[in-house]
XYZ file of C-alpha atoms in Angstrom:
582
model
C 0.053 -0.058 -0.041
C 0.967 3.199 -0.829
C 2.167 6.243 1.903
C -0.895 7.737 3.442
C 0.879 10.794 5.365
C 0.627 13.733 4.128
C 2.897 16.767 4.949
C 0.182 19.857 5.419
C -3.638 19.670 5.780
C -6.084 22.451 5.378
C -6.727 24.747 8.729
C -10.282 25.876 8.350
C -10.071 29.569 7.580
C -12.170 30.977 10.486
C -9.335 29.525 12.627
C -6.377 29.852 10.789
C -7.112 33.855 11.071
C -6.596 33.362 14.772
C -3.012 31.604 14.581
C 0.110 32.850 14.624
C 2.263 31.719 11.481
C 3.586 29.157 13.716
C 1.232 28.068 15.294
C -0.708 27.198 11.960
C 2.836 25.224 11.051
C 2.993 22.885 14.575
C -0.863 22.411 13.511
C -0.314 20.931 10.283
C 2.992 18.964 10.898
C 1.340 17.317 14.013
C -0.680 13.939 13.678
C -4.890 14.082 12.919
C -5.311 12.544 17.108
C -2.998 15.790 18.073
C -4.458 18.670 16.355
C -7.521 19.312 18.464
C -5.081 19.675 21.738
C -3.062 21.671 20.000
C -5.617 23.919 18.842
C -7.101 23.728 22.429
C -3.843 25.039 23.219
C -3.090 27.689 20.848
C -6.949 29.217 21.634
C -6.179 28.806 25.451
C -9.877 26.713 25.926
C -10.771 23.398 26.674
C -10.739 20.624 23.468
C -14.623 20.123 23.724
C -14.594 23.616 23.600
C -12.827 23.834 20.872
C -14.252 20.145 18.846
C -17.391 22.158 19.218
C -15.730 25.067 17.455
C -14.351 23.062 14.703
C -18.252 21.317 14.473
C -19.628 24.926 14.220
C -16.773 25.804 11.254
C -16.968 22.995 9.317
C -20.736 22.125 9.660
C -19.929 18.422 10.598
C -21.815 17.407 13.634
C -20.055 15.379 16.595
C -20.885 11.806 17.450
C -20.979 11.197 21.009
C -20.900 7.361 22.577
C -19.426 6.042 19.414
C -20.374 2.707 18.780
C -18.474 1.184 15.339
C -20.150 -0.086 12.662
C -18.987 -3.858 12.238
C -20.503 -4.695 8.775
C -18.130 -1.604 7.499
C -14.972 -2.968 9.330
C -13.736 -4.960 6.524
C -14.308 -1.690 4.551
C -11.178 0.212 5.023
C -6.890 -0.851 5.514
C -5.599 -0.687 9.114
C -3.045 1.569 7.496
C -5.381 3.901 6.135
C -7.532 4.045 9.388
C -4.527 4.557 11.799
C -2.733 7.061 9.338
C -5.736 9.369 9.312
C -7.670 8.162 12.208
C -10.869 6.881 11.463
C -12.866 4.555 12.199
C -17.122 3.711 10.820
C -19.864 4.257 13.586
C -23.375 3.318 13.436
C -25.886 5.718 12.514
C -26.674 5.434 16.237
C -23.735 6.809 17.552
C -25.269 10.270 16.252
C -27.109 12.155 18.357
C -30.270 12.086 15.728
C -29.917 9.382 13.461
C -31.971 6.471 13.172
C -30.267 3.569 14.455
C -29.154 0.834 11.111
C -31.778 -1.851 10.519
C -30.382 -4.846 8.687
C -29.440 -4.949 5.734
C -28.483 -6.720 2.193
C -25.443 -6.425 0.427
C -26.689 -5.077 -2.444
C -28.452 -2.301 -0.146
C -25.104 -1.823 1.847
C -23.226 -0.819 -1.239
C -25.717 1.990 -1.637
C -25.843 3.159 2.193
C -24.128 5.548 3.080
C -21.659 5.323 5.436
C -20.517 7.774 8.485
C -17.369 7.739 9.656
C -15.966 9.489 13.034
C -12.718 11.742 12.092
C -10.309 12.731 14.938
C -10.089 16.372 12.340
C -11.865 17.586 9.527
C -11.590 15.643 6.231
C -9.511 17.205 3.601
C -9.820 16.021 -0.719
C -6.693 14.097 -0.234
C -8.779 11.740 2.580
C -11.160 11.824 1.235
C -10.160 10.793 -2.454
C -8.174 7.741 -0.549
C -10.968 7.139 0.984
C -13.319 6.424 -1.867
C -10.434 4.048 -3.326
C -11.709 2.027 -1.158
C -15.675 1.967 -0.972
C -18.043 3.207 -3.398
C -20.689 4.157 -0.595
C -21.901 7.942 0.150
C -19.077 8.948 3.063
C -20.965 10.890 5.670
C -18.705 12.710 8.184
C -18.703 13.257 12.108
C -16.444 14.772 14.593
C -15.741 13.086 17.577
C -12.915 12.722 20.433
C -9.523 11.714 18.956
C -8.744 9.733 22.221
C -11.917 7.512 21.841
C -11.441 7.394 18.007
C -7.878 6.175 18.715
C -9.090 3.883 21.018
C -11.940 2.891 18.979
C -9.457 1.846 16.442
C -7.171 0.291 18.836
C -10.025 -2.171 19.625
C -11.121 -3.209 16.730
C -7.717 -3.204 14.204
C -5.021 -4.196 17.075
C -2.367 -1.643 18.585
C 0.526 -1.329 16.012
C -2.262 -2.958 12.892
C -0.966 -0.051 10.880
C 2.659 -1.465 10.508
C 1.614 -5.302 9.984
C -0.849 -4.682 7.657
C -0.374 -6.766 4.899
C -3.783 -6.440 2.985
C -3.733 -7.272 -1.231
C -3.695 -4.328 -2.998
C -5.545 -6.734 -5.785
C -9.332 -4.443 -4.877
C -7.624 -1.084 -5.220
C -8.926 0.611 -8.234
C -6.283 0.610 -11.886
C -5.043 4.419 -10.583
C -4.720 3.362 -7.189
C -2.600 -0.594 -8.112
C -0.100 2.285 -10.801
C 0.501 4.206 -7.110
C 1.552 1.125 -5.351
C 3.499 -0.331 -7.866
C 5.706 2.932 -7.863
C 6.411 2.790 -3.961
C 8.909 0.849 -2.143
C 7.768 -2.312 -0.612
C 7.996 -2.494 2.968
C 9.935 -5.751 3.788
C 9.241 -7.233 7.371
C 11.677 -6.664 9.347
C 10.969 -2.441 9.105
C 7.414 -3.764 9.942
C 8.148 -5.358 13.369
C 10.519 -2.798 13.898
C 7.131 -0.176 13.012
C 5.101 -2.932 15.253
C 7.178 -2.730 18.367
C 7.416 1.026 18.278
C 3.997 1.286 18.623
C 3.018 -0.842 20.822
C 5.465 0.871 23.054
C 4.184 4.601 22.461
C 0.587 3.025 23.177
C 1.854 1.973 26.421
C 3.123 5.273 27.242
C 0.018 6.787 25.806
C -2.352 4.460 27.848
C 0.234 5.610 31.126
C 1.156 1.800 31.369
C 3.987 1.143 33.886
C 4.675 -2.648 32.208
C 4.058 -4.560 28.866
C 4.155 -8.382 28.534
C 4.310 -10.396 25.471
C 3.497 -13.635 26.355
C 3.454 -16.381 23.963
C 0.332 -19.024 24.410
C -1.022 -21.771 22.473
C -2.096 -20.347 18.707
C -1.518 -17.102 19.940
C 0.700 -13.886 21.342
C -0.815 -12.617 24.156
C 0.384 -8.738 24.673
C -0.678 -7.352 28.265
C -0.451 -3.515 29.970
C -0.499 -2.474 33.087
C -2.433 0.529 33.882
C -3.611 1.714 36.748
C -2.561 -1.075 38.585
C -4.348 -3.393 36.418
C -3.384 -5.899 33.762
C -5.530 -4.906 30.922
C -5.494 -7.211 27.297
C -4.105 -5.105 24.248
C -5.746 -5.854 21.098
C -3.634 -6.902 18.529
C -3.938 -8.031 14.935
C -4.846 -11.132 12.972
C -1.811 -11.731 11.791
C 0.340 -10.840 14.560
C 1.128 -14.572 15.425
C 3.338 -14.885 11.936
C 5.530 -11.817 13.813
C 5.869 -13.446 16.730
C 9.625 -15.210 16.384
C 10.760 -12.007 15.054
C 8.772 -9.820 17.432
C 10.747 -11.363 20.390
C 14.098 -11.022 18.674
C 13.869 -7.356 17.966
C 13.436 -7.009 21.752
C 16.038 -8.746 22.913
C 18.321 -6.584 19.668
C 16.903 -3.499 21.603
C 18.108 -4.640 24.731
C 21.541 -5.966 23.506
C 20.222 -9.746 24.881
C 21.513 -12.620 23.195
C 18.761 -13.644 20.714
C 20.308 -17.348 19.981
C 20.131 -18.358 23.467
C 16.488 -19.079 24.406
C 17.033 -21.537 27.394
C 18.005 -18.989 30.077
C 16.374 -15.753 31.590
C 18.124 -12.961 30.718
C 17.828 -9.000 31.688
C 18.705 -6.119 29.853
C 18.015 -2.289 29.179
C 16.798 -0.236 25.843
C 16.760 3.537 25.611
C 13.572 4.218 23.782
C 13.368 7.527 22.553
C 9.939 8.038 20.332
C 7.758 11.442 20.274
C 9.903 13.167 21.966
C 9.573 10.609 25.153
C 12.349 9.170 26.680
C 12.320 5.800 28.305
C 14.744 3.573 30.377
C 12.899 0.026 30.079
C 13.869 -2.429 31.749
C 13.743 -5.798 29.932
C 13.434 -9.580 31.272
C 12.741 -12.500 29.831
C 12.058 -16.478 30.488
C 11.578 -19.698 28.920
C 8.232 -20.924 28.327
C 6.777 -23.819 26.259
C 5.441 -21.941 23.828
C 8.605 -18.923 22.975
C 9.753 -16.178 25.249
C 8.095 -14.926 27.622
C 9.503 -10.719 27.348
C 8.582 -8.104 30.433
C 9.276 -4.248 29.761
C 9.277 -2.123 32.756
C 8.933 1.009 32.072
C 10.507 4.328 33.376
C 9.527 7.902 31.879
C 13.054 10.155 32.725
C 10.721 12.808 32.021
C 8.427 12.201 34.111
C 6.800 14.470 35.745
C 7.454 14.698 39.365
C 4.504 14.885 42.236
C 3.835 17.163 45.100
C 2.350 15.210 48.863
C -0.042 17.286 47.175
C -0.905 15.548 43.864
C -0.183 12.111 45.726
C -3.176 12.474 47.526
C -1.952 13.524 51.003
C -4.495 15.481 53.479
C -3.477 18.856 54.506
C -3.107 16.752 57.631
C -1.174 13.990 55.843
C 1.390 16.975 54.641
C 2.016 18.726 57.746
C 2.670 15.325 60.504
C 5.037 14.142 57.501
C 6.694 18.300 56.349
C 7.431 18.413 60.474
C 10.064 15.389 61.029
C 11.594 15.858 56.911
C 12.462 18.854 58.892
C 14.412 16.511 61.524
C 17.941 16.714 61.456
C 18.635 12.942 61.941
C 16.224 9.616 61.869
C 15.045 7.436 59.482
C 11.830 7.488 57.477
C 10.498 4.797 55.492
C 8.064 4.072 53.379
C 6.181 0.831 53.116
C 4.051 -1.227 50.766
C 3.316 -3.545 48.261
C 5.507 -3.432 44.276
C 3.991 -0.599 42.644
C 2.465 1.419 45.125
C 4.162 4.465 44.549
C 6.974 4.471 47.544
C 9.504 5.718 45.079
C 7.336 8.449 43.947
C 6.592 9.043 47.307
C 10.443 9.303 48.631
C 11.152 11.293 45.548
C 8.641 14.339 46.463
C 9.945 14.078 50.323
C 13.484 15.253 48.480
C 12.086 17.889 46.899
C 10.255 19.042 49.694
C 13.482 19.455 51.465
C 15.681 20.207 48.692
C 17.487 23.416 48.985
C 21.195 24.831 48.313
C 22.732 23.643 52.197
C 21.614 20.638 52.138
C 23.343 17.472 50.945
C 20.889 14.926 49.394
C 22.483 11.843 48.153
C 20.463 8.846 47.127
C 20.965 5.266 45.600
C 18.868 3.737 43.389
C 17.952 0.869 41.587
C 16.584 1.851 38.977
C 16.171 6.157 39.653
C 13.152 6.647 38.704
C 13.256 10.652 38.802
C 15.770 13.259 38.265
C 16.276 15.385 41.172
C 17.973 19.120 40.012
C 20.596 19.493 42.539
C 20.499 16.461 44.087
C 23.489 13.599 43.827
C 21.885 10.605 42.546
C 23.699 7.130 42.363
C 22.409 3.788 40.224
C 23.377 0.451 41.964
C 24.913 -1.953 40.176
C 24.833 -5.303 41.496
C 26.773 -6.884 38.644
C 29.848 -5.196 39.259
C 30.067 -5.454 43.266
C 27.977 -2.274 43.616
C 24.951 -3.283 46.274
C 22.871 -1.177 47.959
C 24.928 -1.496 51.249
C 28.464 -1.299 49.335
C 27.266 1.926 47.929
C 25.661 3.095 51.633
C 29.258 2.683 52.835
C 30.674 5.029 50.328
C 28.130 7.669 50.486
C 28.864 8.468 54.307
C 32.292 9.505 53.395
C 30.522 12.148 51.202
C 29.452 13.928 54.035
C 26.489 13.787 53.392
C 22.714 15.905 54.825
C 20.131 13.470 53.534
C 20.686 9.911 52.532
C 18.033 8.222 50.674
C 18.448 4.638 49.848
C 15.875 2.879 47.338
C 14.953 -0.367 49.333
C 16.792 -2.238 52.231
C 16.766 -5.598 51.270
C 19.285 -7.631 53.357
C 20.548 -6.770 57.235
C 23.021 -4.943 55.969
C 21.887 -2.425 53.794
C 19.151 -2.166 57.585
C 22.039 -1.913 60.123
C 24.234 1.095 57.542
C 20.855 2.917 57.420
C 19.587 2.479 61.084
C 22.987 3.344 61.868
C 24.064 6.292 59.420
C 20.395 7.637 60.760
C 22.014 7.858 64.654
C 24.963 9.251 63.416
C 23.575 12.534 62.234
C 21.697 11.748 59.445
C 18.309 11.974 58.035
C 17.961 9.132 56.269
C 14.769 7.740 53.911
C 14.128 4.237 52.549
C 11.537 1.409 51.505
C 10.142 -1.655 52.791
C 7.896 -4.401 51.325
C 5.629 -4.609 54.552
C 1.309 -4.415 54.534
C 1.155 -1.773 56.883
C 3.265 0.945 59.074
C 4.233 -1.426 62.586
C 4.913 -3.768 60.322
C 7.702 -2.252 59.030
C 9.343 -2.144 62.795
C 9.208 -5.772 62.945
C 10.095 -6.375 59.649
C 13.849 -4.763 61.107
C 13.783 -6.852 64.504
C 13.178 -10.045 61.868
C 16.428 -8.748 59.486
C 18.242 -9.293 62.961
C 18.466 -5.133 63.892
C 18.342 -4.999 67.647
C 14.846 -3.305 69.051
C 16.938 -0.530 70.923
C 18.618 0.483 67.725
C 15.419 0.224 65.550
C 13.244 2.245 68.137
C 15.538 4.974 68.053
C 15.911 5.562 64.766
C 12.999 5.344 63.285
C 10.667 9.010 62.986
C 8.191 7.723 60.975
C 6.268 4.942 58.919
C 4.115 5.472 56.046
C 2.243 2.695 54.609
C 0.493 3.182 51.070
C -1.018 2.151 48.384
C -2.626 3.579 45.097
C -6.338 3.488 44.349
C -8.112 4.063 40.162
C -9.803 7.991 40.702
C -13.173 8.282 39.678
C -12.895 9.985 36.399
C -14.102 13.866 36.835
C -15.754 14.169 33.760
C -18.762 11.598 33.767
C -18.711 9.976 37.745
C -21.875 11.046 39.278
C -23.197 10.875 42.801
C -25.673 7.352 43.549
C -27.222 6.446 46.627
C -26.253 3.764 48.447
C -28.262 1.531 50.690
C -27.127 2.104 54.827
C -26.969 -1.270 55.552
C -24.838 -2.095 52.445
C -22.428 0.864 53.906
C -22.361 -0.022 57.465
C -21.622 -3.785 56.499
C -18.441 -2.547 53.981
C -17.405 0.051 56.404
C -16.784 -2.693 59.634
C -15.104 -5.257 57.139
C -12.631 -1.853 56.508
C -12.343 -1.648 60.514
C -14.214 1.564 60.037
C -16.608 3.113 62.993
C -20.280 1.938 60.987
C -22.140 4.353 62.292
C -20.654 7.732 59.991
C -22.587 5.368 57.303
C -25.327 7.671 58.745
C -24.511 10.992 57.769
C -23.642 9.592 53.905
C -26.705 8.972 51.806
C -24.440 10.136 48.660
C -21.093 8.326 46.815
C -19.900 8.663 43.795
C -19.616 5.789 41.359
C -18.402 5.266 37.924
C -20.197 5.516 34.498
C -17.629 5.608 31.515
C -17.121 8.033 28.905
C -14.511 8.680 26.255
C -12.964 10.576 28.385
C -11.798 7.271 30.237
C -12.333 4.854 27.586
C -15.202 3.206 29.189
C -13.388 2.509 32.727
C -15.282 5.105 34.558
C -11.405 6.123 35.946
C -8.536 8.013 35.172
C -5.520 7.841 36.898
C -4.527 7.209 40.550
C -4.367 8.235 44.137
C -2.303 7.377 47.508
C -4.331 6.421 50.484
C -1.759 6.472 53.286
C -1.431 4.669 56.672
C 1.189 6.912 58.711
C 2.854 6.304 62.265
C 4.973 8.463 64.310
C 6.418 6.493 67.270
C 5.529 7.128 70.992
C 6.621 6.834 73.835
C 4.352 3.884 74.691
C 5.210 2.092 71.182
C 8.880 2.374 71.962
C 8.627 0.652 74.504
C 6.681 -2.065 73.182
C 9.175 -2.435 70.211
C 11.970 -2.857 73.088
C 9.913 -6.152 74.488
C 9.759 -7.283 70.829
C 5.665 -7.078 70.803
C 4.007 -8.075 67.829
C 2.735 -6.452 64.762
C -0.425 -6.618 66.345
C 0.301 -5.309 69.797
C 2.247 -2.104 67.896
C -0.795 -1.589 65.337
C -3.144 -1.447 68.399
C -0.967 0.874 70.468
C -0.845 3.134 67.569
C -4.385 3.252 66.857
C -4.480 3.956 70.411
C -2.533 7.197 70.120
C -4.415 7.902 66.932
C -2.555 6.767 64.074
C -5.212 6.241 60.746
C -4.894 3.005 59.126
C -4.813 2.317 55.527
C -8.969 1.574 55.808
C -10.169 4.610 57.442
C -7.573 6.893 54.718
C -9.069 4.972 51.781
C -12.728 5.839 53.724
C -12.272 9.596 53.530
C -10.963 9.151 49.823
C -14.242 7.603 49.535
C -16.247 9.858 51.326
C -14.268 13.034 49.179
C -15.214 11.471 45.782
C -12.263 10.506 44.766
C -12.652 7.113 45.030
C -14.915 4.029 44.910
C -15.373 1.538 47.892
C -14.942 -1.093 45.231
C -11.646 0.054 44.951
C -10.194 0.333 48.622
C -11.518 -2.812 48.858
C -9.545 -4.653 45.966
C -6.618 -3.067 46.809
C -6.327 -3.137 50.371
C -8.470 -5.955 51.850
C -8.491 -8.481 48.797
C -4.567 -8.061 48.627
C -3.692 -8.581 52.063
C -6.385 -12.534 53.079
């Protein structure tokens, strides 16, 4: 198929007059899926208002609640659909249009084809579409994000790259153009496909990509907002399986001929202004090698304590300890609960020219201006413990240790905190009191633990309700009281709550009802009574009871507060806390 890319597209004259030459040029060179966003920024308004303005000046209606037309799906090649960001839709998707009735092939040939586009079509685009279908075209505008998502759902991620459609059905004039074009080989198609898969993962805010060979298929899944999401893939993907696996191994500088042993590597990925440090892990399975990618965005926007989801009281409580000259602050939680993000927010909070801050990380997830950041390299003998010993000779005021994994690292970190250094680190425990007993189990003397720890923060991430579509709904009192009892919250709090926000699903959140995540926190500030219990090597349960008696708010209580404030749902809190910790 010939290239469908355009160097520039016409901009409605009434809108072009309101843009600078630079803005018009940027708009013309951008992909169709990005133009509404760029135009909104240039006009200083939101995307919904900009889409409505485009509809007004072009006369094209806006299609909402899009539903694809399965009968028209095979009319357009995947590559054309991807390049032009256009999708066939039901007439019912447009307000005021009747629902399509079942029709014969002959009737369909003369039936209007309704198309939703991310940007108004131009003559070149219309000419190409007429090459593939004789049906009259009826155009609609729609939210670009939703169109892109529907293309992925119906054709598969990267299907435009692996499109091997037969060109024999092209019109004679198109066949001549095809013969002139250089044939794209399979290797180039696989390279583009892998780039498309990673780029789509970045667009979906995924943290991991899994390529999983199964019987008769290559399954691809993203981890988005903590949940694994199957990715729609092209129908012909299995044919490219070996080439895709080899491409990923080449990118990670792995031995492509070694298929019997697990391997680890790294990819430095750059595309569309995004720079990623990707950690690659391969393991042999019964069908082929399974490959997992951990995506670390080097230019990722750092989070403040407020953006993490901390309340004003929580920020005050933590901020008070961050001003201490020494001691250790621990953040605990399972993998993927945002521990490193929180530590980074703490460092940015205290970062100043009169403090020497050194971090020891694996990997370095965020770059902090003015901070000395060190990457551990176990393969050459640079472990957390070894790096920490050397850092102590660097005259640091604040040390951040990415993770306490063993007794040696724990011992050095604890002693560093007792000799005039403020130390931040993380542990894998279910709750805040559990961090104390974990250190003692590692072999650290209880008196050292009790003396060094100034604060322990346990945290989780729950999905945040979509602000565009979530709406209040009444909730039965009895059901709410039972749920609060499960969470360990006073059931009487249900008496003052009649409505709670619930997920709905819209084009902006891709029908899930959630967009992004927010943190819930359990903050433990050791009291004198707790200090005594630590010295007696009391259990985690006893420490937790004591901490709650002295005002510690649990993860469950923090989650309920986020539900009550309309940030998330009870189902999310139960999923993240109760289910994972049974």
